[in-house]
Coordinates of C-alpha atoms in Angstrom, one line a residue:
X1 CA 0.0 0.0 0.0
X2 CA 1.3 3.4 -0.9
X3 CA -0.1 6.8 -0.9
X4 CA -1.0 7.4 -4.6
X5 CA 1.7 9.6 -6.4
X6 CA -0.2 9.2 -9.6
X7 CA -2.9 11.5 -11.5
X8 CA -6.3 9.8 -10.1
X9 CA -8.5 11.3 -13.0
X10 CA -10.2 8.7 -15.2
X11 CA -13.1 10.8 -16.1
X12 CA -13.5 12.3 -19.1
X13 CA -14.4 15.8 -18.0
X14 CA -11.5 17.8 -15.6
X15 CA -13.4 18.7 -12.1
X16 CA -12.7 22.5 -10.9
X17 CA -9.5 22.7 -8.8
X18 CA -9.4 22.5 -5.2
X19 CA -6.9 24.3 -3.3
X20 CA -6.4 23.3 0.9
X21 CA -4.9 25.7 3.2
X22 CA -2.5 24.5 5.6
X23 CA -4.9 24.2 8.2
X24 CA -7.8 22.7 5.9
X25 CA -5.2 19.7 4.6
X26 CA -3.9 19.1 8.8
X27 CA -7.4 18.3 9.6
X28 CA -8.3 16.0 6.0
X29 CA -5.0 13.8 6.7
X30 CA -5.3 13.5 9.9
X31 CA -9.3 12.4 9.1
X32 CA -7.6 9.8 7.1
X33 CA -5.3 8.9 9.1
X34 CA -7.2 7.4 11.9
X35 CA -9.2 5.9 9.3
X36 CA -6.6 4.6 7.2
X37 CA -3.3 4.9 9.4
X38 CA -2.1 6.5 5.8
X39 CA -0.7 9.9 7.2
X40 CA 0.0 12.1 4.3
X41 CA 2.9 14.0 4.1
X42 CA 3.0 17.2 2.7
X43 CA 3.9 16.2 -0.8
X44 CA 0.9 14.3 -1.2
X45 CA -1.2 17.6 -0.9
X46 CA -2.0 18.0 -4.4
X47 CA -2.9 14.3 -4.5
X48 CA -5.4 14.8 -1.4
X49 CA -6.7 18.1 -3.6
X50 CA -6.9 15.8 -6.9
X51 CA -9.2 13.4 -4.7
X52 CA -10.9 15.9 -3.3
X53 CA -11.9 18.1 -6.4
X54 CA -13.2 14.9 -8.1
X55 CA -15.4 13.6 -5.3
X56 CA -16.6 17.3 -4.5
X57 CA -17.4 17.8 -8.1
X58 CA -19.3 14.5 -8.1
X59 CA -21.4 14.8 -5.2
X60 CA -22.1 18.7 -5.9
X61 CA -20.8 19.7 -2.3
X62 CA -18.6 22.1 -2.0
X63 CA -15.5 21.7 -0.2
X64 CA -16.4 22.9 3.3
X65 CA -19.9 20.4 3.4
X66 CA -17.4 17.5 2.0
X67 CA -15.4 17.8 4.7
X68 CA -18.9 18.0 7.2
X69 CA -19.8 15.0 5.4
X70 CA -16.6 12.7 5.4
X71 CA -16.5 13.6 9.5
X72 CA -19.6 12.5 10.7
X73 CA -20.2 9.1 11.3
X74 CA -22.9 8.6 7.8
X75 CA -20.1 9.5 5.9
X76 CA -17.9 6.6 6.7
X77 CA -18.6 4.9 3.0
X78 CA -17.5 8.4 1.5
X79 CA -14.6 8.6 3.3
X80 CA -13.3 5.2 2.6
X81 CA -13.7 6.2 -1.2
X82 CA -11.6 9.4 -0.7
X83 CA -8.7 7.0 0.6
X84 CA -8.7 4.7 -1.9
X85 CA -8.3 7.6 -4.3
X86 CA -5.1 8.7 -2.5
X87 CA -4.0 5.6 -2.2
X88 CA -2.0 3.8 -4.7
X89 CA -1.6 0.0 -4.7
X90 CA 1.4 -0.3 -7.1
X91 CA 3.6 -3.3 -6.2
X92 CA 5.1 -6.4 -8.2
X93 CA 5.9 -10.2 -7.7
X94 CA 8.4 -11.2 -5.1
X95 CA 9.1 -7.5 -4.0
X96 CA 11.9 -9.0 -1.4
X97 CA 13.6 -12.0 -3.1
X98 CA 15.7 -12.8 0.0
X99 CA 12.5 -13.0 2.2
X100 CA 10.7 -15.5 -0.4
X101 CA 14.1 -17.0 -0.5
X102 CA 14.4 -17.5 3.7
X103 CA 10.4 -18.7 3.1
X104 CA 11.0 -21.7 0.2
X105 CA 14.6 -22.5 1.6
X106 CA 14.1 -22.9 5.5
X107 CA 10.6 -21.3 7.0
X108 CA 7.9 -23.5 5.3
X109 CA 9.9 -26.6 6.0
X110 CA 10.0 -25.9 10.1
X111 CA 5.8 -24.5 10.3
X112 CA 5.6 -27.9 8.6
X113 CA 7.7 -29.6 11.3
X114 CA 6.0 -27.8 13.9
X115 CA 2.4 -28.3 13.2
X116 CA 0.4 -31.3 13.2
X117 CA -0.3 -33.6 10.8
X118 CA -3.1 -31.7 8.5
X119 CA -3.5 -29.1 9.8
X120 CA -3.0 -26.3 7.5
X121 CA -0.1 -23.9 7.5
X122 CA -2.1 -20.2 7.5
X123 CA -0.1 -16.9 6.0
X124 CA -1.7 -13.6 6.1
X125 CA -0.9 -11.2 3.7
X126 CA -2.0 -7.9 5.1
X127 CA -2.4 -5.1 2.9
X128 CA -2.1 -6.8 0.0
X129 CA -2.7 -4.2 -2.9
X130 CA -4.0 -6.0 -5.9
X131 CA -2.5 -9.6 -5.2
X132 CA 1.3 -9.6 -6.0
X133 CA 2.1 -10.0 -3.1
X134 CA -0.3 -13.4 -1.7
X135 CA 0.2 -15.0 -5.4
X136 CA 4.2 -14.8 -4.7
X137 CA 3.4 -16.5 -1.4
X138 CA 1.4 -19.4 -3.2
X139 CA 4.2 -19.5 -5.7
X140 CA 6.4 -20.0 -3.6
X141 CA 4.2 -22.5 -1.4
X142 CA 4.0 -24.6 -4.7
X143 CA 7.5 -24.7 -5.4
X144 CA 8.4 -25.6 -1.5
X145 CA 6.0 -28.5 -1.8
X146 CA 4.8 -29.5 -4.8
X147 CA 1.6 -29.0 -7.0
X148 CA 0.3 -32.2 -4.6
X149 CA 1.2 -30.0 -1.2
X150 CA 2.4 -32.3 1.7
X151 CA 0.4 -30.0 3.7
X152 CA -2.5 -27.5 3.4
X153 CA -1.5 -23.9 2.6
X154 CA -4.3 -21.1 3.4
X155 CA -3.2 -17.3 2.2
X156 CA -5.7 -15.1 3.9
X157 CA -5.0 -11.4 1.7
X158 CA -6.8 -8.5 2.7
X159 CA -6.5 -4.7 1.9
X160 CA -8.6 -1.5 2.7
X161 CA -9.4 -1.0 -0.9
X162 CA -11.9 -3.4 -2.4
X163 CA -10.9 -1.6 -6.0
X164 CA -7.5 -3.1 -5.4
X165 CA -9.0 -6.1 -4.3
X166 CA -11.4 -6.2 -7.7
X167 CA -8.1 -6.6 -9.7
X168 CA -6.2 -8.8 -7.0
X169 CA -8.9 -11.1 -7.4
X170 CA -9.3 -10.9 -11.4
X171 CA -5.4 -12.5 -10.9
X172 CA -4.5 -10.5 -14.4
X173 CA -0.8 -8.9 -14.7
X174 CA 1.4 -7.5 -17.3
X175 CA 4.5 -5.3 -17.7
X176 CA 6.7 -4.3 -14.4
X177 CA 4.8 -6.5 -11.9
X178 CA 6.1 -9.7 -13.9
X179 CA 9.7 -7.9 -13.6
X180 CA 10.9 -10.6 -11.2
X181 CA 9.1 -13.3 -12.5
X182 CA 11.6 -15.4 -14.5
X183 CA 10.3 -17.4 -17.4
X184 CA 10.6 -20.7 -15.3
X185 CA 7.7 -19.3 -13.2
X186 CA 6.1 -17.6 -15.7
X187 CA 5.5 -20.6 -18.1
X188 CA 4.4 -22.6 -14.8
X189 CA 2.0 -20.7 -12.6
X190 CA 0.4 -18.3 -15.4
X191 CA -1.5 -18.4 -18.7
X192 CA -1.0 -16.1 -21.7
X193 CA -4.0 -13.8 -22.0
X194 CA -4.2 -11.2 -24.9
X195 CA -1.2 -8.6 -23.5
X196 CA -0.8 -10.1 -20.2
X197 CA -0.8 -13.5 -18.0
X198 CA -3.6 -14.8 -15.6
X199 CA -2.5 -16.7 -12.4
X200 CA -2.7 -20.0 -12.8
X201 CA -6.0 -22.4 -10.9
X202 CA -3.2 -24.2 -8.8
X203 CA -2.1 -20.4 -7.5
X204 CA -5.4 -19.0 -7.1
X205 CA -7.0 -22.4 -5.2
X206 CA -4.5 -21.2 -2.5
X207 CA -5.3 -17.2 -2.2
X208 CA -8.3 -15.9 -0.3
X209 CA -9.3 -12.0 -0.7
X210 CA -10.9 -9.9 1.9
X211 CA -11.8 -6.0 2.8
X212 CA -10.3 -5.3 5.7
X213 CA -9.4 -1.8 7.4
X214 CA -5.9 -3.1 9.8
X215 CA -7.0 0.0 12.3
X216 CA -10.8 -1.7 12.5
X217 CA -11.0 -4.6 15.0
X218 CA -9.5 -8.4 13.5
X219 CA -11.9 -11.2 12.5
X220 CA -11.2 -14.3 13.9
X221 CA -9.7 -15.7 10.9
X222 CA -6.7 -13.6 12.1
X223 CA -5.6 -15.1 15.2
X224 CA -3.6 -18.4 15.1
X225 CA -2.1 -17.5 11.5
X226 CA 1.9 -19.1 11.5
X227 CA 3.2 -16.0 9.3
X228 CA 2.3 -12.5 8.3
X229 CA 3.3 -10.3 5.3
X230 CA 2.9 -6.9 5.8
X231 CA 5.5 -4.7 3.4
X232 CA 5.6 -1.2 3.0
X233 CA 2.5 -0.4 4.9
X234 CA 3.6 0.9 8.2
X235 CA 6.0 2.8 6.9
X236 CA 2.9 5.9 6.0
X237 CA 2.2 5.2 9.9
X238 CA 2.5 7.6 12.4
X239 CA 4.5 5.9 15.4
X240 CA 1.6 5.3 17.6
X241 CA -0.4 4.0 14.8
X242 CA 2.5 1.6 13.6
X243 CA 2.8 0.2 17.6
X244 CA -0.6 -0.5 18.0
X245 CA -1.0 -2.3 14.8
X246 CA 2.6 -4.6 15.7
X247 CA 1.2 -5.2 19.2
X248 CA -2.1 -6.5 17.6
X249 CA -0.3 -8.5 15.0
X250 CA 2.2 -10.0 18.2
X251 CA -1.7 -10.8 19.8
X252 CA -2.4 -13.2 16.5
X253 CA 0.6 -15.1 16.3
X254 CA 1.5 -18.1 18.1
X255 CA 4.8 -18.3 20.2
X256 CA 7.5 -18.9 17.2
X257 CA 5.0 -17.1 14.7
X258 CA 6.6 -15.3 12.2
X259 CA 6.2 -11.8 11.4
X260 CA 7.8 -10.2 7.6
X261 CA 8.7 -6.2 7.6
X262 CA 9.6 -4.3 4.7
X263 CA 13.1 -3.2 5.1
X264 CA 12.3 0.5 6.5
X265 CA 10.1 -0.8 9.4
X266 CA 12.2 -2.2 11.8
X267 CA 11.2 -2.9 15.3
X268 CA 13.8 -1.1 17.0
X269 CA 12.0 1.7 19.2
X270 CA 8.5 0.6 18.6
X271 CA 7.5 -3.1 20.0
X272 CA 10.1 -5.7 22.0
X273 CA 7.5 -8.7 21.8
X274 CA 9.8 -10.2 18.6
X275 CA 12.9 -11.0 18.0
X276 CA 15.2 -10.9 14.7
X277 CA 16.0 -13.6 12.8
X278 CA 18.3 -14.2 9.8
X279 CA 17.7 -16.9 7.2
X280 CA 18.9 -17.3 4.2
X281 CA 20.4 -13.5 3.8
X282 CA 16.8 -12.5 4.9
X283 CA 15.6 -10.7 8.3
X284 CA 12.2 -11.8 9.8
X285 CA 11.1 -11.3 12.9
X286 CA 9.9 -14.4 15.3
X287 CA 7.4 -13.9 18.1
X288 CA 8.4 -14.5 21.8
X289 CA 6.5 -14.8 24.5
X290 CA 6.6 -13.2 26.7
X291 CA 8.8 -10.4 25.6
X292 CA 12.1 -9.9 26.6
X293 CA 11.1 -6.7 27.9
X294 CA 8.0 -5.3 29.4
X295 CA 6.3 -3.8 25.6
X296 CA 7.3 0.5 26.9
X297 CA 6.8 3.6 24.6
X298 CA 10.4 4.6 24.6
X299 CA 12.1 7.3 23.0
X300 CA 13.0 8.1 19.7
X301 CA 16.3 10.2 20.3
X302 CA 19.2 9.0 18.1
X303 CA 20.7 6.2 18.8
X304 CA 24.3 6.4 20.6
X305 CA 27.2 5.5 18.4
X306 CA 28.9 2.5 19.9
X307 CA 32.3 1.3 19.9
X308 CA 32.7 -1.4 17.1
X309 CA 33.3 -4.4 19.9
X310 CA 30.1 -3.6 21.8
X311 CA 28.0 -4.5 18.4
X312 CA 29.6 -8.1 18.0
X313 CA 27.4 -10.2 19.9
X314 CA 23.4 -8.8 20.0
X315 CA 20.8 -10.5 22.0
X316 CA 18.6 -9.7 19.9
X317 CA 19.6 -11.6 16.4
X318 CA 19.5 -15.4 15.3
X319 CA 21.4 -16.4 12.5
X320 CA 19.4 -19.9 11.0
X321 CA 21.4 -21.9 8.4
X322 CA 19.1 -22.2 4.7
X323 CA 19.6 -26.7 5.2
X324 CA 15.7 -27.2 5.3
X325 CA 16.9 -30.8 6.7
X326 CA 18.0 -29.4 9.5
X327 CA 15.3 -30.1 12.6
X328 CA 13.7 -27.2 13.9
X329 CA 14.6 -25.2 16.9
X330 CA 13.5 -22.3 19.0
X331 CA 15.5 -19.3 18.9
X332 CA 18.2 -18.9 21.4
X333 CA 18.9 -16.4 23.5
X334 CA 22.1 -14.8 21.5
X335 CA 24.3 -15.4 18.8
X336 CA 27.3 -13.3 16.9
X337 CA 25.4 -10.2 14.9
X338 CA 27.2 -9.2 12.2
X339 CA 30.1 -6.3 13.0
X340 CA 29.7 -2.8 12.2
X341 CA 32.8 -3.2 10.1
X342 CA 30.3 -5.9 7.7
X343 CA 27.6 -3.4 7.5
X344 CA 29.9 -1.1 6.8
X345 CA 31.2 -2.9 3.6
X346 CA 27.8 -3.6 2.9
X347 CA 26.5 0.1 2.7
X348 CA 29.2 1.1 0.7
X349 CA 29.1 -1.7 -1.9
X350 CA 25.3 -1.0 -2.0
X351 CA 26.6 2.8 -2.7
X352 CA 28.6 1.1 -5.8
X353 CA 25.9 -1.1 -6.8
X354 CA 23.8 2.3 -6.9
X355 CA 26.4 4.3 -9.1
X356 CA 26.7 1.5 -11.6
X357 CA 23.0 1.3 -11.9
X358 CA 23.0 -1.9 -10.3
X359 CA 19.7 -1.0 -8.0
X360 CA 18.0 -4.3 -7.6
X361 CA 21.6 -5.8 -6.5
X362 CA 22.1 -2.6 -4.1
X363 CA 18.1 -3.4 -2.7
X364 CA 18.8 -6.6 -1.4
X365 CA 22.4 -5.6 -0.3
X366 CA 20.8 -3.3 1.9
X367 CA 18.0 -5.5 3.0
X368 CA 20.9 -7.6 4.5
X369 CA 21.7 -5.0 7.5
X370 CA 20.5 -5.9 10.6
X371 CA 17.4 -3.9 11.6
X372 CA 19.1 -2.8 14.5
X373 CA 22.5 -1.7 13.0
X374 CA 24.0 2.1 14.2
X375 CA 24.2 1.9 9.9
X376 CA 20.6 1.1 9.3
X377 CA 19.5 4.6 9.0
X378 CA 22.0 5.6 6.4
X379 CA 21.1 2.4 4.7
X380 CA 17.6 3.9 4.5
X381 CA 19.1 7.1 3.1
X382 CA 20.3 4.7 0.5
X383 CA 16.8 3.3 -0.1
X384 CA 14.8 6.2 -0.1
X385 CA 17.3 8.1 -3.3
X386 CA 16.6 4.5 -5.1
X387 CA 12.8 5.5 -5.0
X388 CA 13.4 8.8 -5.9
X389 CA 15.3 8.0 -8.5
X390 CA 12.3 5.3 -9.4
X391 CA 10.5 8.5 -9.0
X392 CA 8.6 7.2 -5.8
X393 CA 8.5 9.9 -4.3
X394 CA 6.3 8.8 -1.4
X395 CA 8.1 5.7 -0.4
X396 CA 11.7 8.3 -0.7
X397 CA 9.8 10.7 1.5
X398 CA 8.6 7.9 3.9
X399 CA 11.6 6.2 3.7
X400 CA 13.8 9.0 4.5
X401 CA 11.6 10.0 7.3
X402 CA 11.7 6.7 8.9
X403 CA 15.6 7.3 9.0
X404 CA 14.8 10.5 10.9
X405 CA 12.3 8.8 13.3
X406 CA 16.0 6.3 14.2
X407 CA 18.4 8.9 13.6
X408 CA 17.5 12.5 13.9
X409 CA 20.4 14.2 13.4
X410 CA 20.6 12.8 9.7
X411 CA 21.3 15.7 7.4
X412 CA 21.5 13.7 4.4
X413 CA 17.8 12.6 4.9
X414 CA 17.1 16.0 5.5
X415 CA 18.6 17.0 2.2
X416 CA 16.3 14.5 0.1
X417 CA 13.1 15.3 1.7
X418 CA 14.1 19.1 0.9
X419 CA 15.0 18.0 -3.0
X420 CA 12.1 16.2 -3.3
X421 CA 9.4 19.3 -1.6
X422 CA 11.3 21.4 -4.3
X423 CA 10.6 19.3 -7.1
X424 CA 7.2 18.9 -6.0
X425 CA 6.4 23.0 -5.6
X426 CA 6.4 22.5 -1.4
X427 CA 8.2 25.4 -1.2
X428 CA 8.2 26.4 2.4
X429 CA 8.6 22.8 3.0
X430 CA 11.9 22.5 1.1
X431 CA 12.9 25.6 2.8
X432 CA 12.7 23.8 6.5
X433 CA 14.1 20.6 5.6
X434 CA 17.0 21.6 3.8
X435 CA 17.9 24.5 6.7
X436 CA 18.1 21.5 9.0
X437 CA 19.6 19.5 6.8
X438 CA 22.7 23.2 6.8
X439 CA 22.4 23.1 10.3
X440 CA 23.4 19.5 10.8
X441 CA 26.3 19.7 8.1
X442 CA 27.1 23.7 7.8
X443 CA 30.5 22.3 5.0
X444 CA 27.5 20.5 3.0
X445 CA 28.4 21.9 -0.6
X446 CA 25.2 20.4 -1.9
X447 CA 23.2 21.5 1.0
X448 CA 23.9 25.1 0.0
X449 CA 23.3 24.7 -3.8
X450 CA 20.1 23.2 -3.2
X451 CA 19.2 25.7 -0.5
X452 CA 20.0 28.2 -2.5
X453 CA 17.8 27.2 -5.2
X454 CA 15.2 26.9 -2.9
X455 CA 14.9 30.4 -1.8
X456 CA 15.3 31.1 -5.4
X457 CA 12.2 29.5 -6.5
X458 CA 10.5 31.4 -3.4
X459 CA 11.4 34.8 -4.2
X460 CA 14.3 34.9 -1.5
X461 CA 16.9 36.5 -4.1
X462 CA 19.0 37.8 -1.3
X463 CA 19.3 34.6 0.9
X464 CA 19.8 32.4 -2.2
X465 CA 22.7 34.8 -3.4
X466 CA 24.3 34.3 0.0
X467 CA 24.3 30.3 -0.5
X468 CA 24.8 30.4 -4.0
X469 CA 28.0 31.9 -2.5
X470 CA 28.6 29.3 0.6
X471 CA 28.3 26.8 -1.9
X472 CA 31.4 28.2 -3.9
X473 CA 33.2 28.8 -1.2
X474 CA 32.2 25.2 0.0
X475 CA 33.4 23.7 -3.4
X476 CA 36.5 25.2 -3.4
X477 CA 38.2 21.8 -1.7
X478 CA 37.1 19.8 -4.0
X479 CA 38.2 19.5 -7.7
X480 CA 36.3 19.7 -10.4
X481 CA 35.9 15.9 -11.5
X482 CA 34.8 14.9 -8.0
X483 CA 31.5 14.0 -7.5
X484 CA 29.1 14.5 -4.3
X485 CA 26.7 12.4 -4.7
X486 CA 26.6 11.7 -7.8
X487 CA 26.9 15.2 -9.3
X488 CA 29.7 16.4 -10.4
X489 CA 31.8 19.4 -8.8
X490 CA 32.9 21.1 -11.6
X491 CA 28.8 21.4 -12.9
X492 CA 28.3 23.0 -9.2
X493 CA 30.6 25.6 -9.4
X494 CA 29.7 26.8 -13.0
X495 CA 26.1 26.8 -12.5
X496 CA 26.4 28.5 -9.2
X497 CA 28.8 31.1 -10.9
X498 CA 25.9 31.8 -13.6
X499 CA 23.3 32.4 -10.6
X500 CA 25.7 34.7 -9.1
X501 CA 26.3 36.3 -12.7
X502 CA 30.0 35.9 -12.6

């Protein structure tokens, strides 16, 4: 689930513009919010407007009885429509290979172990967007055990939006959702039809689809699942919201249960009921019970730097060899975490990966820090410029931001969420992030430039001369072929001298 970054408007006629003040789009996400737990950040404003000028134009309200409408409870149908309209369910098939890869190679082969005989092993996929993600599941279910299954397999999908649902359920795909789908796959689970595949009967017979709001209260078919899904959904969260839904899910898990993040929402500061887990190059998290803490709503500060010999061993990790042969074991209590000097390599070989245009190789290089590591913030730097790239801007935004909520004294998060309000017309917003982001690093060259630029495009000739001028004097120790991230010195300085007119 994503907030939608797209144009919404299907219809053939263009609905009159709607413009929100400051105040006026506060109270509309925050309305959606605790309907949704989707908190829209300020560059999604124009998407919440888009939504809003199509369903005001529709119902013949204007804006002002809208929102009267959409906050009483009889408007509740209304306002799920206005978040699925600002929500976009864009995903593909086997989004994080090494998870699916932990899932064939070791996971399915201990629920197995663990269960009785027949009875079904249950997966939740939760906030499944139109299906990619459950049909990778019963893919890879299929390929663990055969077309014949030496046990039952339920997938139990579910999603806010039954207009994602419509399509998840139709089972048709084409174009960049199949991206990961290699032909093997491809020739096996899915039939040719006109421009795109259909899922094959053996895939479907294993997916069931369900409405369901994850803020609204759980039907029993929750509790007792062995595993839930549920990737890049929390991440549009606001902290509270993101706890209570973790606690919940911790509620309807057994002890062992399995639980399956996207790489950005880490457990670290928000719920101590589960403990890491890496298998097969992937992290999971595996319920215990109780926790091995009492569950406390602790601070978000940044987190201390440590020396390197403190990080060796970490309660909290359990490295699991991919031998599915290998019998079954609960977790134990500690084992050797990976060194800081490991993640270390690993960032900056991702930071290669990136400049080569390697990105999917970088993705799952990065999904291989530990959720817990002093590097996984700037890891999620790392992330969020691949989706901006991608032009994702949400997911950067969100991504970036959930650096922040570890690390808050990370200018180079700062710096992208400032590029990326610029590019989007947040003017004032670009403005505040990127002044942190100069505050954090004053000798940031690029800070400056874009800073500069910033005040530019808000009529702020005479503070964007000044750091068009701290940005020369901050390129001055560098030479021209260098590159800072990714752009190249000598470009700086000559398009800073033509804003300066020298």
């Amino acid at each position: 689930m994503r907030t939608n970054g797209m144009n919404m408007a299907h219809d053939l006629f263009v609905p009159p513009p709607v413009r929100l003040s400051p105040e006026a789009f506060d109270r509309l996400r925050t309305l959606l919010a605790d309907y949704s737990g989707v908190y829209l950040d300020t560059a999604q404003q124009r998407v919440l407007e888009a939504g809003l000028a199509q369903r005001v134009a529709a119902l013949g309200e204007t804006l002002e009885s809208y929102e009267r409408h959409i906050s009483a409870p009889a408007g509740r149908n209304e306002l799920h429509r206005l978040a699925e309209m600002v929500v976009n369910h864009e995903t593909f098939f086997f989004r994080n290979a090494p998870q699916m890869r932990a899932l064939r190679e070791t996971l399915l082969f201990e629920l197995h172990r663990r269960k009785p005989p027949g009875e079904p092993i249950r997966i939740w996929s939760a906030g499944c967007a139109t299906g990619e993600e459950a049909y990778s599941l019963a893919i890879t279910v299929l390929e663990t055990f055969g077309l014949a299954l030496i046990r039952p397999v339920e997938i139990w999908a579910t999603d806010l939006s039954e207009l994602a649902l419509e399509k998840a359920r139709t089972g048709f795909y084409r174009g960049r959702s199949l991206n990961n789908v290699t032909p093997m796959l491809l020739n096996r689970y899915f039939v040719r039809h006109g421009d795109g595949f259909l899922v094959s009967d053996a895939v479907r017979a294993l997916v069931r689809f369900e409405q369901l709001n994850l803020l609204e209260t759980f039907p029993p078919t929750a509790y007792g699942v062995d595993a839930i899904f549920c990737q890049n959904v929390t991440i549009y969260f606001r902290p509270e919201t993101r706890r209570s839904l973790i606690e919940r899910f911790h509620r309807c898990l057994p002890v062992h249960g399995l639980l399956f993040l996207g790489f950005s929402e880490t457990l670290w500061n928000v719920f101590d009921g589960f403990r890491s887990r890496e298998v097969s190059g992937a992290y999971v998290y595996q319920k215990v019970n109780p926790p091995d803490r009492p569950t406390q709503h602790r601070s978000t500060s940044p987190r201390p730097s440590l020396p390197t010999e403190t990080r060796r061993r970490s309660p909290s990790v359990v490295k699991v060899a991919s031998t599915p042969s290998r019998k079954a074991r609960p977790p134990v209590a500690a084992t050797t975490a990976p060194t800081m000097e490991e993640d270390v390599g690993r960032v900056e070989q991702a930071q290669a990966l990136i400049d080569a245009g390697r990105i999917d190789e970088a993705m799952d290089l990065l999904r291989s820090i530990h959720p817990n590591s002093s590097l996984a913030p700037r890891a999620l730097v790392l992330v969020a410029r691949v989706h901006a790239d991608r032009g994702e801007l949400d997911l950067a935004i969100a991504e970036a931001r959930r650096a922040l909520e570890i690390d808050a004294l990370r200018s180079d998060a700062y710096l992208l969420i400032g590029t990326i309000y610029a590019r989007q017309g947040q003017g004032n917003e670009a403005i505040q992030a990127l002044e942190r982001a100069r505050y954090l690093d004053p000798d940031a060259a690029l800070v400056s430039y874009h800073l500069a630029l910033a005040y530019r495009q808000a009529g702020r000739q005479e503070q964007a001369m000044r750091e068009f001028r701290s940005a020369l004097s901050k390129l001055a120790r560098h030479r021209s072929e260098d590159l800072i991230e990714g752009v190249e010195v000598g470009w700086l300085r000559t398009t800073c001298e033509q804003h300066l007119g020298m």
